[in-house]
């Protein structure tokens, strides 16, 4: 029985990581925060999608649902879970500000 191929998740991890890099670099652009405010819409994805998607990808990788890019899936999943944890820490620090 042939298992379903989940290689599309590699592109999803890459897109989320690219969005994070663009958001962080937009924080340093001197445009009054206009670019960062547009890209901040994706922060909800970082908060609610990165960690579950990373865990889901690691489970699928353990069950051999990826073709050749097993190491890439592991690296992107771990990086995106770290990004999700950093974003949650940022939210907690922001909420504790006076």
PDB file of C-alpha atoms in Angstrom:
ATOM      1  CA  UNK A   1       0.000   0.000   0.000  1.00  0.00           C
ATOM      2  CA  UNK A   2       1.413   3.369  -1.025  1.00  0.00           C
ATOM      3  CA  UNK A   3       1.560   6.074   1.635  1.00  0.00           C
ATOM      4  CA  UNK A   4       0.592   9.671   0.958  1.00  0.00           C
ATOM      5  CA  UNK A   5       3.418  12.030   0.095  1.00  0.00           C
ATOM      6  CA  UNK A   6       3.589  15.089   2.378  1.00  0.00           C
ATOM      7  CA  UNK A   7       6.399  17.004   0.612  1.00  0.00           C
ATOM      8  CA  UNK A   8       4.170  20.097   0.403  1.00  0.00           C
ATOM      9  CA  UNK A   9       4.848  20.680   4.108  1.00  0.00           C
ATOM     10  CA  UNK A  10       8.474  21.460   3.255  1.00  0.00           C
ATOM     11  CA  UNK A  11       7.282  24.428   1.194  1.00  0.00           C
ATOM     12  CA  UNK A  12       4.930  25.504   3.956  1.00  0.00           C
ATOM     13  CA  UNK A  13       7.756  25.438   6.508  1.00  0.00           C
ATOM     14  CA  UNK A  14       9.931  27.419   4.105  1.00  0.00           C
ATOM     15  CA  UNK A  15       7.198  30.012   3.532  1.00  0.00           C
ATOM     16  CA  UNK A  16       6.649  30.479   7.267  1.00  0.00           C
ATOM     17  CA  UNK A  17      10.374  30.832   7.842  1.00  0.00           C
ATOM     18  CA  UNK A  18      10.683  33.331   4.978  1.00  0.00           C
ATOM     19  CA  UNK A  19       7.767  35.346   6.389  1.00  0.00           C
ATOM     20  CA  UNK A  20       9.517  35.464   9.777  1.00  0.00           C
ATOM     21  CA  UNK A  21      12.788  36.639   8.231  1.00  0.00           C
ATOM     22  CA  UNK A  22      10.966  39.326   6.241  1.00  0.00           C
ATOM     23  CA  UNK A  23       9.120  40.478   9.364  1.00  0.00           C
ATOM     24  CA  UNK A  24      12.286  40.717  11.443  1.00  0.00           C
ATOM     25  CA  UNK A  25      14.140  42.609   8.713  1.00  0.00           C
ATOM     26  CA  UNK A  26      11.170  44.957   8.245  1.00  0.00           C
ATOM     27  CA  UNK A  27      11.525  46.008  11.878  1.00  0.00           C
ATOM     28  CA  UNK A  28      14.819  47.674  10.986  1.00  0.00           C
ATOM     29  CA  UNK A  29      13.573  49.532   7.893  1.00  0.00           C
ATOM     30  CA  UNK A  30      13.146  53.253   8.613  1.00  0.00           C
ATOM     31  CA  UNK A  31       9.650  53.600   7.124  1.00  0.00           C
ATOM     32  CA  UNK A  32       7.745  54.319  10.316  1.00  0.00           C
ATOM     33  CA  UNK A  33       6.681  50.705  10.808  1.00  0.00           C
ATOM     34  CA  UNK A  34       4.436  50.537   7.742  1.00  0.00           C
ATOM     35  CA  UNK A  35       6.059  47.403   6.315  1.00  0.00           C
ATOM     36  CA  UNK A  36       6.233  45.709   9.707  1.00  0.00           C
ATOM     37  CA  UNK A  37       2.551  46.388  10.363  1.00  0.00           C
ATOM     38  CA  UNK A  38       1.597  44.739   7.065  1.00  0.00           C
ATOM     39  CA  UNK A  39       3.768  41.703   7.766  1.00  0.00           C
ATOM     40  CA  UNK A  40       2.567  41.485  11.390  1.00  0.00           C
ATOM     41  CA  UNK A  41      -0.612  39.813  10.152  1.00  0.00           C
ATOM     42  CA  UNK A  42       1.423  36.621   9.788  1.00  0.00           C
ATOM     43  CA  UNK A  43       2.371  36.621  13.460  1.00  0.00           C
ATOM     44  CA  UNK A  44      -0.821  34.737  14.263  1.00  0.00           C
ATOM     45  CA  UNK A  45       0.522  31.950  12.047  1.00  0.00           C
ATOM     46  CA  UNK A  46       3.748  31.966  14.021  1.00  0.00           C
ATOM     47  CA  UNK A  47       1.868  31.734  17.283  1.00  0.00           C
ATOM     48  CA  UNK A  48      -0.687  29.100  16.411  1.00  0.00           C
ATOM     49  CA  UNK A  49       0.729  27.140  13.457  1.00  0.00           C
ATOM     50  CA  UNK A  50       4.490  26.767  13.831  1.00  0.00           C
ATOM     51  CA  UNK A  51       4.673  24.488  16.856  1.00  0.00           C
ATOM     52  CA  UNK A  52       1.819  22.100  15.898  1.00  0.00           C
ATOM     53  CA  UNK A  53       2.987  22.027  12.267  1.00  0.00           C
ATOM     54  CA  UNK A  54       6.526  21.216  13.388  1.00  0.00           C
ATOM     55  CA  UNK A  55       5.356  18.393  15.629  1.00  0.00           C
ATOM     56  CA  UNK A  56       3.056  17.070  12.895  1.00  0.00           C
ATOM     57  CA  UNK A  57       5.925  17.123  10.380  1.00  0.00           C
ATOM     58  CA  UNK A  58       8.265  15.300  12.746  1.00  0.00           C
ATOM     59  CA  UNK A  59       5.636  12.599  13.342  1.00  0.00           C
ATOM     60  CA  UNK A  60       5.082  12.218   9.590  1.00  0.00           C
ATOM     61  CA  UNK A  61       8.842  12.055   9.082  1.00  0.00           C
ATOM     62  CA  UNK A  62       9.060   9.261  11.651  1.00  0.00           C
ATOM     63  CA  UNK A  63       6.371   7.363   9.707  1.00  0.00           C
ATOM     64  CA  UNK A  64       8.324   7.835   6.418  1.00  0.00           C
ATOM     65  CA  UNK A  65       5.826  10.068   4.630  1.00  0.00           C
ATOM     66  CA  UNK A  66       8.529  12.224   3.003  1.00  0.00           C
ATOM     67  CA  UNK A  67      10.518  11.147  -0.032  1.00  0.00           C
ATOM     68  CA  UNK A  68      14.131  12.268  -0.014  1.00  0.00           C
ATOM     69  CA  UNK A  69      14.198  15.369   2.165  1.00  0.00           C
ATOM     70  CA  UNK A  70      14.078  13.799   5.612  1.00  0.00           C
ATOM     71  CA  UNK A  71      16.924  15.916   7.029  1.00  0.00           C
ATOM     72  CA  UNK A  72      15.433  19.098   5.562  1.00  0.00           C
ATOM     73  CA  UNK A  73      12.079  18.346   7.192  1.00  0.00           C
ATOM     74  CA  UNK A  74      13.746  17.870  10.568  1.00  0.00           C
ATOM     75  CA  UNK A  75      15.766  21.090  10.293  1.00  0.00           C
ATOM     76  CA  UNK A  76      12.836  23.228   9.113  1.00  0.00           C
ATOM     77  CA  UNK A  77      10.494  21.748  11.721  1.00  0.00           C
ATOM     78  CA  UNK A  78      12.897  22.441  14.564  1.00  0.00           C
ATOM     79  CA  UNK A  79      13.643  25.978  13.331  1.00  0.00           C
ATOM     80  CA  UNK A  80       9.950  26.775  12.990  1.00  0.00           C
ATOM     81  CA  UNK A  81       9.197  25.379  16.444  1.00  0.00           C
ATOM     82  CA  UNK A  82      11.961  27.592  17.860  1.00  0.00           C
ATOM     83  CA  UNK A  83      10.453  30.584  16.028  1.00  0.00           C
ATOM     84  CA  UNK A  84       7.053  29.732  17.506  1.00  0.00           C
ATOM     85  CA  UNK A  85       8.518  29.537  21.005  1.00  0.00           C
ATOM     86  CA  UNK A  86      10.301  32.875  20.524  1.00  0.00           C
ATOM     87  CA  UNK A  87       7.069  34.488  19.358  1.00  0.00           C
ATOM     88  CA  UNK A  88       5.163  33.145  22.366  1.00  0.00           C
ATOM     89  CA  UNK A  89       7.893  34.479  24.688  1.00  0.00           C
ATOM     90  CA  UNK A  90       7.628  37.851  22.950  1.00  0.00           C
ATOM     91  CA  UNK A  91       3.847  37.895  23.502  1.00  0.00           C
ATOM     92  CA  UNK A  92       4.250  36.998  27.176  1.00  0.00           C
ATOM     93  CA  UNK A  93       6.849  39.741  27.652  1.00  0.00           C
ATOM     94  CA  UNK A  94       4.631  42.217  25.814  1.00  0.00           C
ATOM     95  CA  UNK A  95       1.618  41.361  27.966  1.00  0.00           C
ATOM     96  CA  UNK A  96       3.634  41.845  31.167  1.00  0.00           C
ATOM     97  CA  UNK A  97       4.711  45.356  30.229  1.00  0.00           C
ATOM     98  CA  UNK A  98       3.181  48.065  32.435  1.00  0.00           C
TER      99      UNK A  98
END
